[in-house]
Coordinates of C-alpha atoms in Angstrom, one line a residue:
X1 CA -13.6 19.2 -2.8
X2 CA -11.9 16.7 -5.0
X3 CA -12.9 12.9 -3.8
X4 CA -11.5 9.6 -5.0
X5 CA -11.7 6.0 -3.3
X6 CA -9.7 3.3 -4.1
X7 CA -8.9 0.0 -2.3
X8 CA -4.9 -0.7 -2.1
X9 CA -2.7 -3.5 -0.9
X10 CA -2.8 -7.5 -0.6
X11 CA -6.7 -9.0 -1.3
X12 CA -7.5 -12.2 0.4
X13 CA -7.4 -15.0 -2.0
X14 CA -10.0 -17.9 -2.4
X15 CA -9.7 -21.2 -1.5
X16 CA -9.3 -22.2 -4.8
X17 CA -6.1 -20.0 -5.0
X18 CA -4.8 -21.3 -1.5
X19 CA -5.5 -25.3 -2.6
X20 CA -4.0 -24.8 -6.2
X21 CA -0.9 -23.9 -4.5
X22 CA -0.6 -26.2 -2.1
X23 CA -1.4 -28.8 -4.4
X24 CA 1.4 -27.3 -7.3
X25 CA 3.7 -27.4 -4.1
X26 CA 2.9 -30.9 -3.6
X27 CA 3.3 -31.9 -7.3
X28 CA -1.0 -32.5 -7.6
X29 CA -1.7 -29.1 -9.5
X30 CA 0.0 -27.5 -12.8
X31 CA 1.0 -23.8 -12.8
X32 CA -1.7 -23.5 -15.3
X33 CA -4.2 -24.3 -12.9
X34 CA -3.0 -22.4 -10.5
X35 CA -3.0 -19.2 -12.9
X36 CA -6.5 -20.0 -13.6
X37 CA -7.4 -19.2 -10.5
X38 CA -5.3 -16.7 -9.7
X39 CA -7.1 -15.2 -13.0
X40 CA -10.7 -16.0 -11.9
X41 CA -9.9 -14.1 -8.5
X42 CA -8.5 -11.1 -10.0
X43 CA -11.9 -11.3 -12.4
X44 CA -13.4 -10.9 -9.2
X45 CA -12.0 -8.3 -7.6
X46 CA -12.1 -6.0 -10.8
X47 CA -15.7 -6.7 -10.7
X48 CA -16.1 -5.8 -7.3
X49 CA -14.3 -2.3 -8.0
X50 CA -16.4 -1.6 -10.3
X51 CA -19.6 -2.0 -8.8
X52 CA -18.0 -0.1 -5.6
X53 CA -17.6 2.4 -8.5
X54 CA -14.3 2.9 -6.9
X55 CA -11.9 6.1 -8.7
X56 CA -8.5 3.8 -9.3
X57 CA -8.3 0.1 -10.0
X58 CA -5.6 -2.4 -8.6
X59 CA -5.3 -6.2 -9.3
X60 CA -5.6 -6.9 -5.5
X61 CA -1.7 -8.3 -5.6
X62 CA -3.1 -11.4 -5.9
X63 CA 0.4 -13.1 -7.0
X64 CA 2.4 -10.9 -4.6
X65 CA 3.8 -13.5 -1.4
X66 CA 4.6 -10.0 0.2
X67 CA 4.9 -6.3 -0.4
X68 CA 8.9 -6.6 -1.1
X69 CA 9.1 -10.1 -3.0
X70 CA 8.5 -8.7 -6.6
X71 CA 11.2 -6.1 -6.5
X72 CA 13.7 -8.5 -4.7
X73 CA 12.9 -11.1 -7.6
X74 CA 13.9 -8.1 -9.9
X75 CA 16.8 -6.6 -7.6
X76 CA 20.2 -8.2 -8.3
X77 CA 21.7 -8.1 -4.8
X78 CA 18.8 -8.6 -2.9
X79 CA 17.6 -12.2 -1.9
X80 CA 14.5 -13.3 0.3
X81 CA 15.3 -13.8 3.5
X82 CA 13.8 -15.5 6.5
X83 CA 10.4 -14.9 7.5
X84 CA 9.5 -12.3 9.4
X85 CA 6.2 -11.6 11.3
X86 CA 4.2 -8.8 10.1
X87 CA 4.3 -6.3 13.0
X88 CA 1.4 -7.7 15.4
X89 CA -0.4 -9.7 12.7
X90 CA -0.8 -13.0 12.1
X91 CA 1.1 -13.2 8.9
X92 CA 4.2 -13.1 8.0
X93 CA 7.0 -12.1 5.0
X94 CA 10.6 -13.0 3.7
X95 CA 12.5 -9.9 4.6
X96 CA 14.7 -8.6 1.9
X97 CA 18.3 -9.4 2.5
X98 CA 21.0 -7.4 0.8
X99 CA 23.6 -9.6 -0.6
X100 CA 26.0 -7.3 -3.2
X101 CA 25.6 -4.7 -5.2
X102 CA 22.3 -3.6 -6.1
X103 CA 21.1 -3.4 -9.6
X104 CA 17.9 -3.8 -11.1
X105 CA 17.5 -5.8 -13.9
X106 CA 14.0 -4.6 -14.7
X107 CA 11.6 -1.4 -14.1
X108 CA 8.6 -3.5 -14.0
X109 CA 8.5 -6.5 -11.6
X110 CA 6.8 -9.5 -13.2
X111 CA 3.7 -9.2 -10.8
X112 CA 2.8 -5.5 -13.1
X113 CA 3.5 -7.2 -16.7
X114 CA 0.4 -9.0 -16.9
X115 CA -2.1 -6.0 -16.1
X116 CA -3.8 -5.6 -19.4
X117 CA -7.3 -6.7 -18.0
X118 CA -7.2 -4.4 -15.1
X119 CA -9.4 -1.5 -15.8
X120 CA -8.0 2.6 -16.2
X121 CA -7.0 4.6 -14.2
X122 CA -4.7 2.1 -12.7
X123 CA -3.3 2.2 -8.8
X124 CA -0.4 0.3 -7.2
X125 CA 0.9 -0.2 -4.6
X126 CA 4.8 -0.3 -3.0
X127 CA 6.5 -0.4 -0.1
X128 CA 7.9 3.6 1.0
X129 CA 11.7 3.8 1.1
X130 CA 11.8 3.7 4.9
X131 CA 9.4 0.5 5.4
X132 CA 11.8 -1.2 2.8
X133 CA 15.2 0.2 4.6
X134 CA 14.1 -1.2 8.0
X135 CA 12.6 -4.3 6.9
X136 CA 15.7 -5.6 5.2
X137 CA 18.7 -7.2 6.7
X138 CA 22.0 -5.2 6.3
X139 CA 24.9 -4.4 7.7
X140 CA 24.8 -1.1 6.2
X141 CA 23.7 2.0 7.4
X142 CA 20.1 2.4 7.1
X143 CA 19.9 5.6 6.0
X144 CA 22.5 4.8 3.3
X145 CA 20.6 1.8 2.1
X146 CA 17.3 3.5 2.0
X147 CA 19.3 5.7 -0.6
X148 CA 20.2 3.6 -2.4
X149 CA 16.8 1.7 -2.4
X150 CA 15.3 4.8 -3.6
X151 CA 17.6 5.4 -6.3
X152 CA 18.2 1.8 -7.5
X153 CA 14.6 0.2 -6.7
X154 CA 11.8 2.1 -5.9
X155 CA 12.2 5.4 -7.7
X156 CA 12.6 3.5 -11.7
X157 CA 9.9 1.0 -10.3
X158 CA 7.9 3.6 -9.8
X159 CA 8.8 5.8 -12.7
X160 CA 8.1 2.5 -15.2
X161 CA 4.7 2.1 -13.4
X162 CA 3.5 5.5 -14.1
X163 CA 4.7 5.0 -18.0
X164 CA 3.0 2.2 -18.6
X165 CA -0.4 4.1 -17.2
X166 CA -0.5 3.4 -13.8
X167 CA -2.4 7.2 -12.4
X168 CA -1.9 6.3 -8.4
X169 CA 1.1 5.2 -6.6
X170 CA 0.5 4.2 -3.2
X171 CA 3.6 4.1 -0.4
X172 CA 2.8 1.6 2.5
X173 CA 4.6 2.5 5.7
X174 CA 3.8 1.0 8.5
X175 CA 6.8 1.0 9.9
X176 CA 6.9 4.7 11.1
X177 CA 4.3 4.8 13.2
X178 CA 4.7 1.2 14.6
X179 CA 8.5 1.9 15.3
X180 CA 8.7 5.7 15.0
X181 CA 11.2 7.4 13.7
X182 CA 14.6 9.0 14.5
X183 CA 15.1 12.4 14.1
X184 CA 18.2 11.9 12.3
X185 CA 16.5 9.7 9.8
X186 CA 13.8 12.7 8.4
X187 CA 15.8 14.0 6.0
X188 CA 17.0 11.1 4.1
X189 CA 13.1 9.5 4.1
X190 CA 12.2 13.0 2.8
X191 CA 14.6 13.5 0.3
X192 CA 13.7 9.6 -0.6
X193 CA 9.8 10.3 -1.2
X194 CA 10.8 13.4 -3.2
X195 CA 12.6 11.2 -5.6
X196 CA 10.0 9.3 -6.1
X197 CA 8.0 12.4 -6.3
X198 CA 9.9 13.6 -9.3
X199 CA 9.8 10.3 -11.1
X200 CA 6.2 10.3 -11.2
X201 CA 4.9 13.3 -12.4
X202 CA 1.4 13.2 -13.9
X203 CA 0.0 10.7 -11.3
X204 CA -1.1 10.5 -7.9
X205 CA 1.8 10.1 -5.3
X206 CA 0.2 8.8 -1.6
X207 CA 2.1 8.2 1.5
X208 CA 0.3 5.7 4.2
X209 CA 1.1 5.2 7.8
X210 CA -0.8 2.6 9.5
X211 CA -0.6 0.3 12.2
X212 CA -0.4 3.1 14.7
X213 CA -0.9 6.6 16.1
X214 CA 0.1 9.0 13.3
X215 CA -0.5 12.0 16.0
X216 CA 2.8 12.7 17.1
X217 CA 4.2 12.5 13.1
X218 CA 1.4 14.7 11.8
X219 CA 3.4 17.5 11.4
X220 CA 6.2 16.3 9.5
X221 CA 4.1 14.0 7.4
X222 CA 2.3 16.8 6.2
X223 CA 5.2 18.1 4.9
X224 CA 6.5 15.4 3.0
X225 CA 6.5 16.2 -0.7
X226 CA 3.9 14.0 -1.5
X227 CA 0.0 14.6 -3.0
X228 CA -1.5 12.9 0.1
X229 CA -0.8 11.5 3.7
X230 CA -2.6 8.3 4.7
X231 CA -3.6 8.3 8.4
X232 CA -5.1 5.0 10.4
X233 CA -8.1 6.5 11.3
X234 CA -8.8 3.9 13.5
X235 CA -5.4 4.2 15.4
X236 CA -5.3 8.0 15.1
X237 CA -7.6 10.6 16.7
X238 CA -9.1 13.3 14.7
X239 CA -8.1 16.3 17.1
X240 CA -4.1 14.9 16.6
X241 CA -4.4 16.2 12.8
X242 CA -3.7 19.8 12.9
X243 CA -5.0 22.0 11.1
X244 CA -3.7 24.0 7.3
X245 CA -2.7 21.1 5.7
X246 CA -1.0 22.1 2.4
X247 CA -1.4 18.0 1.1
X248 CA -4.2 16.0 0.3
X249 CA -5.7 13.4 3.1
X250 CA -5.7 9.7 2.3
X251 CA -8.3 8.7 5.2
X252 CA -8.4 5.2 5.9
X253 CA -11.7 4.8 7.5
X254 CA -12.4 1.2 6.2
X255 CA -11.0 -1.1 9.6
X256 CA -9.1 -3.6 7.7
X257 CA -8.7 -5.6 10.2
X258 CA -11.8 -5.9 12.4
X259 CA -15.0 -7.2 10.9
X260 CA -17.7 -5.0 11.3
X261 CA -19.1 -2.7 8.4
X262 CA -18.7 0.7 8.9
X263 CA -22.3 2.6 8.7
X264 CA -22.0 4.6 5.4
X265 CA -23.5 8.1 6.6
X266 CA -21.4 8.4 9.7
X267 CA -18.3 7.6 8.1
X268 CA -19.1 9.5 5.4
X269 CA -19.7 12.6 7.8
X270 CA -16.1 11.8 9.9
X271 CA -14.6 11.8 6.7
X272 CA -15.7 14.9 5.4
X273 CA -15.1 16.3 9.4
X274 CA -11.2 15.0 9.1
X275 CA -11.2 17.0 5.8
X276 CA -12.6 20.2 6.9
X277 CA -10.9 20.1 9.7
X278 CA -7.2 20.2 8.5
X279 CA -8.0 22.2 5.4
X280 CA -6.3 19.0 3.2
X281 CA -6.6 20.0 -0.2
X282 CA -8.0 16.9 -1.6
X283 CA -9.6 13.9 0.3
X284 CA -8.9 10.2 -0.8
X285 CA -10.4 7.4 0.9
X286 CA -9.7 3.9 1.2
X287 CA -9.4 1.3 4.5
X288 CA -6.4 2.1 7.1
X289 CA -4.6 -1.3 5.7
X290 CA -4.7 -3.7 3.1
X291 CA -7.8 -6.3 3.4
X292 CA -5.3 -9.5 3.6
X293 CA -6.2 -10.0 7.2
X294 CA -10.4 -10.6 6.8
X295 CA -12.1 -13.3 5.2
X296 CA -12.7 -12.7 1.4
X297 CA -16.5 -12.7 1.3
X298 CA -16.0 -10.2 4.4
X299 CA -13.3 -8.0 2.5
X300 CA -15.1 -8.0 -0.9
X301 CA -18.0 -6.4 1.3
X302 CA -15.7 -3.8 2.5
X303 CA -14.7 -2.8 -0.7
X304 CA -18.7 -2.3 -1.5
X305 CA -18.9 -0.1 1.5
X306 CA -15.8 1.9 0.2
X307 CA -17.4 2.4 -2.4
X308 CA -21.0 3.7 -0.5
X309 CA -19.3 5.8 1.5
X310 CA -17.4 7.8 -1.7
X311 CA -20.6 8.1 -3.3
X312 CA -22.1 9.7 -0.1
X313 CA -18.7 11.7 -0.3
X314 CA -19.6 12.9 -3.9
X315 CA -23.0 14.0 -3.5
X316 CA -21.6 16.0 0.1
X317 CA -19.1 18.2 -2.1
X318 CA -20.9 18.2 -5.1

């Protein structure tokens, strides 16, 4: 069996980070100073892939505010709005507000142009068409503005990504299982992630739920023409995943959220067990959600025992 680990979404920045910008926000720091250590960080997490000897490297979004700010800074028609909490997290984002006619004035948000230090194969991640439809505020239908987020937005975002080398593109949606999903609504998020599907041919295309119980969605997520479905194992039991999976698993058995370290062998052996068990033809791994939420000396260790547990993974299916 084919086995890859790789650590997506927001990494918790230092303190250094966090009082640079308060201080540039208060007029004590430059914006050089405060890209020094945004540097320095990302140094750090780069290093900390690569001892995890991790399968795809990201640059931890250090310079991402949220998962939609970098494509509304390059979306004519869409402005930040106000801040929303993030589902039941302590944290919070500027929800996308659609203000006219949407047009993108560039394929790669400025948060991916200055990427040349991060090691290949190269992984990023974006929100899924649906998570970025619901989280906006519209007056449209939703369905038609997920359209026309996939077609304006996400699907040359992505497409540009994948040029410029990026192997893995990850799909966040939370918002599906938090929320759940109207029947009426399948069709138009399928035919969405198939657009992005086709513009990214030659890497990696990985859909993840989290944030809730992907049970009941199993069997329509499976079907989604994607390489992989991402399921919160942490939210989500085992026996709920069916079974003759035609799609790679994207098993998030890393908690993101709570603090204890998972014990390599065991996870490990329910990984290869959630594998087995649905017949998915591949099996990434990586934590349920991004590691924004823990401390970074906590999250850096988490992305060593990522790492552990896919070489234990390896030397399984070897």
């Amino acid at each position: 069996m084919d086995v890859k680990a790789y650590q997506h979404g927001v990494f918790p920045r230092s303190e250094d980070v966090v009082a640079a910008t308060r201080g540039m926000e208060r007029g004590r720091t430059s914006q050089d100073e405060v890209d020094g250590t945004l540097l320095a960080d990302r140094a750090e997490f780069i290093t900390a892939q690569r001892e995890a000897g991790l399968d795809f490297f990201s640059d931890g979004m250090l310079r991402w505010q949220d998962i939609f700010r970098p494509l509304v800074e390059s979306t004519d028609g869409l402005d930040a709005h106000s801040l929303v909490r993030s589902f039941d997290n302590n944290s919070f984002f500027r929800a996308p507000e659609v203000a006219g006619e949407l047009v993108l004035r560039t394929p790669v948000p400025g948060a991916f142009q200055d990427d040349a230090d991060i090691p290949e194969p190269k992984m990023a991640t974006l929100p899924s068409p649906y998570l970025l439809s619901r989280a906006a505020h519209s007056d449209d239908d939703r369905n038609s503005l997920m359209r026309d987020l996939t077609r304006v937005v996400l699907r040359p975002v992505a497409q540009a990504l994948v040029g410029r080398g990026y192997r893995l593109i990850h799909l966040q949606e939370p918002w599906l299982v938090y929320f759940g999903m109207d029947l009426a609504d399948w069709d138009d998020f399928e035919k969405g992630v198939g657009e992005i599907r086709e513009a990214t041919e030659g890497a990696t295309l990985v859909l993840n739920t989290y944030f809730g119980d992907a049970g009941p969605l199993v069997e329509r997520l499976r079907r989604l023409p994607g390489d992989a479905v991402g399921i919160d194992l942490v939210e989500t039991d085992l026996e709920e995943l069916g079974t003759g999976w035609d799609v790679g698993l994207m098993a998030g058995v890393i908690d993101g959220r709570r603090s204890p370290l998972e014990p390599v062998e065991a996870t490990a052996e329910f990984a290869v067990r959630a594998a087995e068990s649905t017949g998915a033809t591949r099996l990434l791994i990586s934590s349920n959600c991004e590691l924004e939420f823990l401390p970074r000396d906590l999250a850096r260790q988490k992305v060593g025992r990522l790492g552990a547990i896919g070489a234990t993974l390896k030397g399984r299916t070897a």
